[in-house]
Short mmCIF file of C-alpha atoms and ligand atoms in Angstrom, two decimals:
data_model
loop_
_atom_site.label_atom_id
_atom_site.label_comp_id
_atom_site.label_asym_id
_atom_site.label_seq_id
_atom_site.Cartn_x
_atom_site.Cartn_y
_atom_site.Cartn_z
CA MET A 1263 27.85 -3.98 16.54
CA LYS A 1264 25.74 -1.44 15.29
CA PRO A 1265 22.35 -0.63 17.45
CA SER A 1266 19.18 -1.98 15.96
CA ALA A 1267 16.51 0.39 13.73
CA PRO A 1268 14.64 2.46 16.15
CA ILE A 1269 11.41 1.34 16.65
CA THR A 1270 9.27 4.51 14.91
CA HIS A 1271 10.72 6.89 13.83
CA ASP A 1272 9.65 11.01 14.86
CA LEU A 1273 7.07 11.45 12.07
CA LEU A 1274 8.13 14.90 11.73
CA THR A 1275 11.89 14.46 11.02
CA ILE A 1276 10.36 12.79 7.47
CA PRO A 1277 9.41 15.24 4.77
CA ARG A 1278 5.57 15.10 3.52
CA THR A 1279 6.31 17.32 0.88
CA LEU A 1280 9.85 16.62 -1.36
CA PRO A 1281 11.81 19.90 -1.91
CA SER A 1282 10.05 22.19 -4.41
CA GLY A 1283 10.86 22.06 -8.16
CA PRO A 1284 7.69 22.37 -11.09
CA VAL A 1285 4.46 22.44 -9.71
CA ASN A 1286 3.02 18.79 -10.90
CA LEU A 1287 -1.05 18.24 -11.20
CA ILE A 1288 -0.65 15.30 -10.35
CA GLY A 1289 -2.04 14.11 -7.20
CA MET A 1290 -3.06 17.64 -6.97
CA SER A 1291 -6.15 17.76 -4.23
CA ARG A 1292 -8.77 19.70 -6.21
CA ALA A 1293 -9.34 22.86 -4.21
CA VAL A 1294 -5.35 22.72 -4.36
CA MET A 1295 -5.39 22.76 -8.28
CA LEU A 1296 -8.30 25.72 -8.19
CA GLU A 1297 -6.15 27.70 -6.46
CA LYS A 1298 -3.29 26.92 -9.10
CA LEU A 1299 -5.04 27.40 -12.02
CA LEU A 1300 -6.02 30.70 -11.10
CA GLU A 1301 -2.71 31.76 -10.01
CA ILE A 1302 -1.53 31.63 -13.46
CA GLY A 1303 -4.73 33.77 -14.53
CA THR A 1304 -7.60 31.10 -15.43
CA PRO A 1305 -10.86 33.14 -15.43
CA GLU A 1306 -12.69 32.44 -12.10
CA LYS A 1307 -15.76 32.04 -13.96
CA GLN A 1308 -13.84 28.89 -15.70
CA VAL A 1309 -12.14 27.35 -13.52
CA LYS A 1310 -13.86 24.81 -11.80
CA MET A 1311 -14.47 23.62 -15.52
CA ARG A 1312 -10.54 23.86 -16.44
CA ALA A 1313 -10.13 21.51 -13.64
CA ALA A 1314 -12.46 19.43 -14.27
CA GLN A 1315 -10.96 19.07 -18.12
CA LEU A 1316 -7.58 18.20 -16.87
CA TRP A 1317 -8.70 15.57 -13.75
CA GLN A 1318 -10.32 14.23 -16.97
CA TRP A 1319 -7.19 14.03 -19.05
CA ILE A 1320 -5.51 13.06 -16.37
CA TYR A 1321 -7.55 10.15 -14.41
CA GLN A 1322 -9.68 9.30 -16.66
CA LYS A 1323 -7.60 8.61 -19.75
CA GLY A 1324 -3.97 9.16 -18.97
CA GLU A 1325 -2.48 11.85 -20.88
CA ARG A 1326 0.35 13.74 -20.15
CA ASN A 1327 1.18 15.99 -22.09
CA PHE A 1328 -0.94 19.34 -22.19
CA SER A 1329 -0.31 19.71 -25.92
CA HIS A 1330 -2.60 17.21 -26.75
CA MET A 1331 -5.83 17.97 -24.49
CA SER A 1332 -8.10 18.64 -27.81
CA ASN A 1333 -10.84 20.29 -25.75
CA LEU A 1334 -8.54 23.63 -24.34
CA SER A 1335 -7.29 26.37 -26.27
CA LYS A 1336 -3.90 26.30 -27.81
CA ASN A 1337 -3.28 29.44 -25.71
CA TYR A 1338 -4.40 27.47 -22.60
CA ARG A 1339 -2.46 24.59 -23.30
CA GLU A 1340 0.98 26.52 -23.55
CA LEU A 1341 0.35 28.43 -20.22
CA LEU A 1342 -0.03 25.60 -18.49
CA SER A 1343 2.96 22.63 -20.13
CA GLU A 1344 5.32 26.60 -18.87
CA LYS A 1345 3.74 26.81 -15.82
CA PHE A 1346 3.30 23.10 -14.87
CA ILE A 1347 4.29 19.72 -15.60
CA LEU A 1348 2.66 16.13 -15.29
CA ASP A 1349 4.68 13.35 -13.67
CA VAL A 1350 5.34 10.69 -12.45
CA PRO A 1351 7.74 8.12 -10.92
CA LYS A 1352 10.25 6.14 -14.24
CA VAL A 1353 9.57 3.14 -14.34
CA ILE A 1354 13.10 1.90 -14.58
CA SER A 1355 12.15 -2.60 -15.33
CA LYS A 1356 8.99 -4.61 -15.33
CA GLN A 1357 9.03 -8.07 -14.48
CA CYS A 1358 6.91 -10.48 -15.79
CA SER A 1359 5.94 -13.55 -13.75
CA LYS A 1360 4.61 -17.08 -14.76
CA ASP A 1361 1.57 -16.52 -12.99
CA GLY A 1362 0.96 -13.06 -15.12
CA THR A 1363 1.80 -11.01 -11.37
CA ARG A 1364 3.56 -8.08 -13.05
CA LYS A 1365 6.34 -6.04 -10.73
CA TYR A 1366 7.30 -2.46 -11.62
CA LEU A 1367 10.68 -1.18 -10.59
CA LEU A 1368 9.87 2.77 -9.76
CA GLN A 1369 12.86 5.59 -9.61
CA LEU A 1370 11.20 8.79 -7.33
CA ALA A 1371 12.79 12.37 -7.76
CA GLY A 1372 15.70 12.20 -5.83
CA GLY A 1373 16.53 8.51 -7.55
CA HIS A 1374 15.22 6.98 -4.38
CA GLU A 1375 13.06 3.33 -5.53
CA VAL A 1376 10.28 1.76 -5.04
CA GLU A 1377 8.08 -1.24 -6.47
CA ALA A 1378 4.52 -1.83 -7.27
CA VAL A 1379 2.40 -5.02 -8.52
CA TYR A 1380 0.22 -5.80 -10.14
CA ILE A 1381 -1.59 -9.10 -9.69
CA PRO A 1382 -4.29 -10.59 -12.07
CA GLU A 1383 -7.02 -12.56 -10.17
CA GLU A 1384 -10.18 -13.75 -11.82
CA GLY A 1385 -12.08 -11.37 -12.03
CA ARG A 1386 -10.79 -9.20 -10.74
CA GLY A 1387 -6.90 -7.14 -11.05
CA THR A 1388 -5.09 -6.19 -7.82
CA LEU A 1389 -2.28 -3.25 -7.48
CA CYS A 1390 -0.47 -3.45 -4.35
CA VAL A 1391 0.94 0.28 -3.90
CA SER A 1392 3.95 1.41 -2.10
CA SER A 1393 4.14 4.73 0.41
CA GLN A 1394 7.65 4.58 1.46
CA VAL A 1395 10.49 4.09 0.45
CA GLY A 1396 11.46 1.36 2.78
CA CYS A 1397 10.20 1.82 6.03
CA THR A 1398 10.97 3.00 9.60
CA LEU A 1399 9.35 -0.27 11.22
CA THR A 1400 11.69 -3.49 11.10
CA CYS A 1401 9.33 -6.73 11.22
CA SER A 1402 11.74 -9.51 11.15
CA PHE A 1403 9.75 -11.19 9.12
CA CYS A 1404 10.16 -8.31 6.09
CA HIS A 1405 12.44 -7.63 3.83
CA THR A 1406 11.36 -3.95 2.86
CA GLY A 1407 12.21 -3.44 6.83
CA THR A 1408 15.97 -4.11 6.13
CA GLN A 1409 15.81 -1.52 4.12
CA LYS A 1410 17.72 1.60 5.67
CA LEU A 1411 16.85 4.03 3.02
CA VAL A 1412 13.16 5.97 4.20
CA ARG A 1413 11.26 8.68 2.75
CA ASN A 1414 7.93 9.18 2.62
CA LEU A 1415 5.87 9.09 -0.95
CA THR A 1416 4.48 12.30 -1.97
CA PRO A 1417 0.30 11.93 -2.89
CA GLY A 1418 1.40 12.05 -6.80
CA GLU A 1419 4.20 9.60 -6.71
CA ILE A 1420 1.07 7.35 -4.86
CA VAL A 1421 -1.89 8.39 -7.34
CA GLY A 1422 0.69 7.42 -9.89
CA GLN A 1423 1.85 3.68 -9.31
CA VAL A 1424 -1.90 3.73 -10.00
CA LEU A 1425 -1.51 5.46 -13.37
CA ILE A 1426 1.63 3.27 -14.48
CA ALA A 1427 -0.03 0.47 -14.44
CA ARG A 1428 -3.08 1.76 -16.40
CA ASP A 1429 -0.11 3.03 -18.98
CA ASP A 1430 1.16 -0.73 -18.86
CA LEU A 1431 -1.98 -2.72 -19.31
CA GLY A 1432 -3.54 -0.69 -21.89
CA GLU A 1433 -6.14 -0.35 -19.96
CA TRP A 1434 -7.13 3.88 -20.74
CA LYS A 1435 -8.95 3.01 -24.14
CA ASN A 1436 -10.84 0.38 -22.84
CA LEU A 1437 -12.71 2.40 -19.95
CA ASN A 1438 -15.03 4.34 -21.48
CA GLY A 1439 -18.22 1.96 -19.78
CA ALA A 1440 -15.93 -0.39 -18.04
CA ASN A 1441 -17.47 -0.88 -14.43
CA ASN A 1442 -15.59 -2.29 -11.34
CA GLU A 1443 -16.08 -6.21 -12.60
CA THR A 1444 -14.04 -5.68 -16.25
CA ARG A 1445 -11.64 -3.29 -14.74
CA LEU A 1446 -8.02 -4.92 -15.31
CA LEU A 1447 -6.89 -2.55 -12.17
CA SER A 1448 -9.96 -3.28 -9.93
CA ASN A 1449 -9.06 -2.77 -6.56
CA VAL A 1450 -6.12 -1.33 -4.81
CA VAL A 1451 -4.16 -2.51 -1.86
CA LEU A 1452 -1.37 -0.05 -0.05
CA MET A 1453 0.74 -3.44 1.03
CA GLY A 1454 3.42 -2.34 -0.81
CA MET A 1455 6.93 -0.46 0.41
CA GLY A 1456 6.29 1.01 3.49
CA GLU A 1457 3.60 1.59 6.50
CA PRO A 1458 0.86 4.05 5.41
CA LEU A 1459 -0.49 5.17 8.56
CA TYR A 1460 3.48 6.70 9.35
CA ASN A 1461 2.13 8.66 5.65
CA PHE A 1462 -1.38 9.83 6.85
CA GLU A 1463 -1.52 12.47 4.71
CA ASN A 1464 -0.11 11.80 1.62
CA VAL A 1465 -1.58 8.67 1.45
CA ARG A 1466 -5.26 10.15 2.24
CA ASP A 1467 -4.65 13.17 -0.71
CA ALA A 1468 -3.82 10.29 -2.86
CA LEU A 1469 -6.69 7.26 -2.68
CA LYS A 1470 -9.44 10.81 -2.22
CA ILE A 1471 -7.88 11.16 -5.85
CA VAL A 1472 -8.44 7.28 -6.30
CA MET A 1473 -12.14 6.52 -4.90
CA ASP A 1474 -12.92 10.15 -6.76
CA PRO A 1475 -15.53 9.74 -9.66
CA GLU A 1476 -14.07 12.02 -11.64
CA GLY A 1477 -10.50 10.42 -11.11
CA ILE A 1478 -9.25 6.41 -10.81
CA CYS A 1479 -13.56 6.10 -9.43
CA LEU A 1480 -12.58 3.21 -7.66
CA SER A 1481 -15.31 2.24 -4.76
CA ARG A 1482 -14.15 2.63 -1.46
CA LYS A 1483 -14.83 -0.91 -0.22
CA ARG A 1484 -11.60 -1.88 -3.67
CA ILE A 1485 -9.31 -0.06 -1.74
CA THR A 1486 -7.59 -1.91 1.54
CA LEU A 1487 -5.19 -0.03 3.04
CA SER A 1488 -2.71 -2.51 5.60
CA THR A 1489 -1.29 -1.18 8.51
CA SER A 1490 1.34 -3.06 11.21
CA GLY A 1491 -0.64 -0.97 13.54
CA VAL A 1492 -0.30 2.60 14.50
CA VAL A 1493 -2.99 2.60 16.78
CA PRO A 1494 -3.92 6.40 16.37
CA GLU A 1495 -4.08 6.67 13.29
CA ILE A 1496 -6.61 4.08 12.56
CA SER A 1497 -9.70 5.66 13.60
CA ARG A 1498 -8.83 8.20 11.61
CA THR A 1499 -8.46 5.72 8.69
CA ALA A 1500 -12.24 5.59 8.55
CA ASP A 1501 -13.16 8.78 9.36
CA GLU A 1502 -11.00 10.71 7.05
CA ILE A 1503 -10.52 7.78 3.88
CA GLY A 1504 -13.17 5.28 4.77
CA CYS A 1505 -11.73 2.53 2.97
CA LEU A 1506 -11.35 -0.90 4.46
CA LEU A 1507 -8.55 -1.73 6.80
CA ALA A 1508 -6.16 -4.99 7.32
CA VAL A 1509 -3.83 -5.23 10.29
CA SER A 1510 -0.73 -7.14 10.28
CA PHE A 1511 -1.44 -9.99 13.25
CA HIS A 1512 0.96 -12.43 13.18
CA GLY A 1513 1.92 -12.64 17.19
CA THR A 1514 -0.92 -14.06 19.14
CA THR A 1515 0.88 -13.21 22.71
CA ASP A 1516 2.78 -9.70 22.94
CA GLU A 1517 5.92 -12.01 23.53
CA ILE A 1518 5.93 -13.38 20.07
CA ARG A 1519 4.14 -9.52 18.74
CA ASP A 1520 6.84 -7.63 19.63
CA LYS A 1521 9.88 -9.92 18.39
CA LEU A 1522 7.67 -10.34 14.72
CA VAL A 1523 6.35 -6.92 14.31
CA PRO A 1524 8.14 -4.57 17.04
CA ILE A 1525 5.75 -1.35 16.66
CA ASN A 1526 4.12 -4.27 19.33
CA LYS A 1527 6.11 -2.60 22.35
CA LYS A 1528 4.31 0.78 21.37
CA TRP A 1529 1.42 -0.67 21.04
CA ASN A 1530 0.90 -3.83 21.80
CA ILE A 1531 -1.76 -5.95 21.67
CA GLU A 1532 -4.43 -4.98 24.37
CA THR A 1533 -4.31 -1.41 22.73
CA LEU A 1534 -4.43 -2.60 19.66
CA ILE A 1535 -7.87 -4.84 19.52
CA LYS A 1536 -9.55 -2.03 21.79
CA ALA A 1537 -8.89 0.11 18.98
CA LEU A 1538 -9.52 -1.95 15.93
CA LYS A 1539 -13.25 -2.95 17.97
CA GLY A 1540 -13.77 0.61 18.18
CA TYR A 1541 -13.27 1.49 14.53
CA PRO A 1542 -15.62 3.89 13.08
CA ARG A 1543 -16.98 1.33 10.00
CA LEU A 1544 -16.56 -2.90 11.07
CA SER A 1545 -19.36 -4.30 10.34
CA ASN A 1546 -19.89 -7.29 8.90
CA SER A 1547 -20.39 -6.04 5.54
CA GLU A 1548 -16.59 -3.82 6.23
CA ARG A 1549 -14.82 -6.48 7.95
CA ILE A 1550 -11.40 -6.01 9.30
CA THR A 1551 -8.69 -8.33 8.06
CA PHE A 1552 -6.49 -10.17 9.83
CA GLU A 1553 -3.53 -10.86 8.18
CA TYR A 1554 -0.90 -13.58 10.10
CA VAL A 1555 2.11 -14.16 7.86
CA MET A 1556 2.91 -18.31 9.03
CA ILE A 1557 5.80 -19.17 10.03
CA LYS A 1558 7.25 -22.40 10.92
CA ASP A 1559 7.69 -23.54 14.43
CA VAL A 1560 7.94 -18.78 15.93
CA ASN A 1561 3.40 -18.35 15.15
CA ASP A 1562 1.91 -21.24 13.30
CA SER A 1563 1.10 -23.51 16.01
CA GLU A 1564 -2.79 -25.06 17.36
CA LEU A 1565 -3.02 -23.43 20.67
CA ASP A 1566 -2.05 -19.88 18.55
CA ALA A 1567 -5.07 -20.56 16.38
CA TYR A 1568 -7.34 -20.81 19.55
CA ARG A 1569 -5.44 -18.07 20.85
CA LEU A 1570 -6.55 -15.42 18.29
CA VAL A 1571 -10.00 -16.78 17.67
CA LYS A 1572 -10.25 -15.94 20.84
CA LEU A 1573 -8.49 -12.58 21.04
CA ILE A 1574 -10.70 -11.37 17.30
CA ALA A 1575 -14.18 -12.41 19.35
CA GLY A 1576 -16.58 -9.96 18.63
CA ILE A 1577 -14.59 -8.09 15.61
CA PRO A 1578 -16.26 -8.40 12.28
CA ALA A 1579 -12.80 -10.23 10.38
CA LYS A 1580 -11.54 -12.48 8.37
CA ILE A 1581 -8.25 -13.76 8.50
CA ASN A 1582 -5.77 -13.69 6.00
CA LEU A 1583 -2.98 -16.39 6.32
CA ILE A 1584 0.01 -15.38 4.29
CA PRO A 1585 2.90 -18.19 4.42
CA PHE A 1586 6.25 -16.58 4.87
CA ASN A 1587 7.46 -15.88 1.78
CA GLU A 1588 11.26 -16.22 2.18
CA TRP A 1589 13.86 -14.05 1.03
CA PRO A 1590 17.85 -13.44 0.24
CA GLY A 1591 18.98 -13.77 4.02
CA SER A 1592 15.41 -14.00 5.96
CA PRO A 1593 15.51 -15.19 9.50
CA TYR A 1594 12.85 -17.85 9.34
CA ARG A 1595 10.87 -20.50 7.31
CA ARG A 1596 7.24 -21.24 5.84
CA SER A 1597 5.57 -23.31 7.59
CA GLU A 1598 4.17 -26.62 6.44
CA TRP A 1599 1.17 -27.13 4.08
CA PRO A 1600 -0.44 -29.63 6.72
CA GLN A 1601 0.54 -27.02 9.51
CA ILE A 1602 -0.87 -24.14 7.85
CA LYS A 1603 -3.92 -26.29 6.54
CA LYS A 1604 -4.34 -27.06 10.84
CA PHE A 1605 -4.26 -23.19 11.61
CA ALA A 1606 -6.87 -22.70 9.00
CA ASP A 1607 -9.40 -25.58 9.87
CA ILE A 1608 -9.12 -24.13 13.89
CA ILE A 1609 -10.36 -20.40 12.88
CA HIS A 1610 -12.78 -21.82 10.20
CA ARG A 1611 -14.24 -23.64 13.05
CA ALA A 1612 -14.93 -20.48 14.77
CA GLY A 1613 -17.09 -19.23 12.39
CA TYR A 1614 -14.92 -17.23 10.48
CA ALA A 1615 -13.45 -17.10 6.62
CA SER A 1616 -9.45 -18.13 6.94
CA PRO A 1617 -8.30 -18.05 3.11
CA VAL A 1618 -5.37 -18.63 2.66
CA ARG A 1619 -3.05 -16.12 0.14
CA THR A 1620 -1.85 -17.92 -2.42
CA PRO A 1621 2.17 -16.96 -3.17
CA ARG A 1622 1.94 -14.64 -6.29
CA GLY A 1623 4.97 -13.67 -8.01
CA GLU A 1624 7.26 -15.12 -5.53
CA ASP A 1625 9.70 -16.30 -8.82
CA ILE A 1626 10.21 -12.32 -9.20
CA MET A 1627 10.08 -11.37 -5.37
CA ALA A 1628 6.84 -9.74 -5.67
CA ALA A 1629 5.09 -11.64 -2.82
CA CYS A 1630 4.07 -10.29 0.30
CA GLY A 1631 7.47 -8.79 2.19
CA GLN A 1632 9.69 -9.38 -0.45
CA LEU A 1633 9.81 -5.92 -1.54
CA LYS A 1634 12.81 -3.71 -1.52
CA SER A 1635 14.44 -1.34 -3.79
CA GLU A 1636 16.67 -2.73 -6.41
CA THR A 1637 19.95 -0.26 -5.10
CA GLU A 1638 19.27 -1.46 -1.45
CA ARG A 1639 19.08 -4.97 -2.38
CA GLN A 1640 23.16 -5.35 -0.99
CA GLN A 1641 21.68 -7.82 2.34
CA LYS A 1642 22.23 -6.83 5.43
CA SER A 1643 24.31 -10.20 7.21
CA LYS A 1644 22.79 -13.43 7.81
CA LYS A 1645 23.97 -12.42 12.47
CA GLU A 1646 23.04 -8.98 12.00
CA ILE A 1647 19.15 -9.53 11.01
CA THR A 1648 19.00 -12.77 13.47
CA MET A 1649 19.99 -10.22 15.77
CA GLU A 1650 17.06 -7.29 15.13
CA ALA A 1651 14.37 -11.07 15.16
CA GLY A 1652 15.86 -11.54 18.71
CA ILE A 1653 16.39 -15.21 17.92
N1 SAH B 135 3.40 -2.04 6.36
C1 SAH B 135 2.39 -2.71 6.22
C2 SAH B 135 2.02 -2.75 4.62
C3 SAH B 135 2.94 -3.89 3.98
S1 SAH B 135 3.64 -5.27 4.18
C4 SAH B 135 1.84 -3.59 6.72
O1 SAH B 135 2.67 -3.67 7.93
O2 SAH B 135 0.94 -4.06 7.45
C5 SAH B 135 1.91 -5.88 3.58
C6 SAH B 135 1.63 -7.27 4.30
O3 SAH B 135 2.51 -8.62 3.59
C7 SAH B 135 1.73 -7.18 5.61
O4 SAH B 135 0.62 -8.47 6.54
C8 SAH B 135 2.84 -8.02 6.06
O5 SAH B 135 2.91 -8.66 7.41
C9 SAH B 135 3.29 -9.27 5.03
N2 SAH B 135 4.59 -9.85 4.60
C10 SAH B 135 5.76 -8.81 5.03
N3 SAH B 135 6.59 -10.09 5.07
C11 SAH B 135 6.07 -10.88 4.61
C12 SAH B 135 6.82 -12.13 4.23
N4 SAH B 135 8.12 -12.69 4.26
N5 SAH B 135 5.95 -12.98 4.19
C13 SAH B 135 4.58 -12.88 3.94
N6 SAH B 135 4.17 -11.65 3.88
C14 SAH B 135 5.22 -11.02 4.51
FE1 SF4 B 136 6.91 -1.42 7.69
FE2 SF4 B 136 4.89 -3.61 7.03
FE3 SF4 B 136 7.16 -4.41 6.39
FE4 SF4 B 136 6.71 -4.10 9.38
S1 SF4 B 136 5.94 -5.10 7.84
S2 SF4 B 136 8.82 -3.66 8.30
S3 SF4 B 136 5.64 -2.96 9.49
S4 SF4 B 136 6.24 -3.30 5.47
#
């Protein structure tokens, strides 16, 4: 019998950076870029302007070929291409769902794969970004959690997903003058593969570029980071990133949550709620989203709904009900629609917004929790999954 995966890994064992190679300017903070440009001999009095020009080419025009950067001298362009690269993950395949959702399978340096998903909606378009290859956590309802291979994505690989989606949407040429409301890619959610708060620094550095007015330029309120409940990093998210927060809640007793979201054994419901109540940016305009996956006969009773309302009392919140998305071998079933409706009504009556998330891109396995690298799709046996879920 195989031992089940540990609840967490020592964060230090997961490298933050990749083995060295040519220096990639994509994902590099402005401060580091200034240093690197000075190192290659850029005159000190020009260096800020050069960095600003590079940022504009990379993040506002989508250019990844130094030789096309027409406002830089030919010699300087040659020097840049000798010393640096502009690298994003390689798109291995793209699938389009009948509902317009697009899923990209991306290959990273070293051959690992992740997925990113673009979801068009009325008046906005959201890119769901991955932060790790696989996930060290083993939530029993999540396909990503069955993937064994794990490494952190670099800031360049995280920002790179946004650049790739913009390439595919053909949005670069239409960006001039477009504001957040008219952009095709107007929102970013850290809800792809991985636990973003177990790759905190890289996620933070990438999101700083996404939010920077000279970078991708999305307002911090258009970025939502979803965590399974890594309590010690929650207040840092407000202080050092400032984006909106979503929490994968999914269970209203420790007994249920231990099984669904095993990180609960480390930081239980009480500890998590306490951390959320102390979330520095909490207000009615910046509510925390409680994600709640609806699993038939596991966490979808009316009693669960009442308990949920009681637990989150006093926290400015909205509750996002996610009908469980099945994947091959998954040990659970989606709650019946009338049950989801009953659950939603209880929450609604208690004064909370309780949108039910319409499953998107299910036909291409792009819905929440269905992501997994293609090379890893060979399944664990049903028995193995059921044993890990403790059911
Ligand atoms: N690791 C982070 C972010 C990625 S998961 C987290 O757990 O929050 C993004 C969301 O999809 C989470 O709320 C997660 O609980 C949910 N999810 C995972 N598997 C799912 C499934 N099979 N069906 C529906 N939602 C799922
Ligand atoms: Fe990891 Fe989130 Fe999936 Fe849990 S739900 S296994 S934390 S990606």
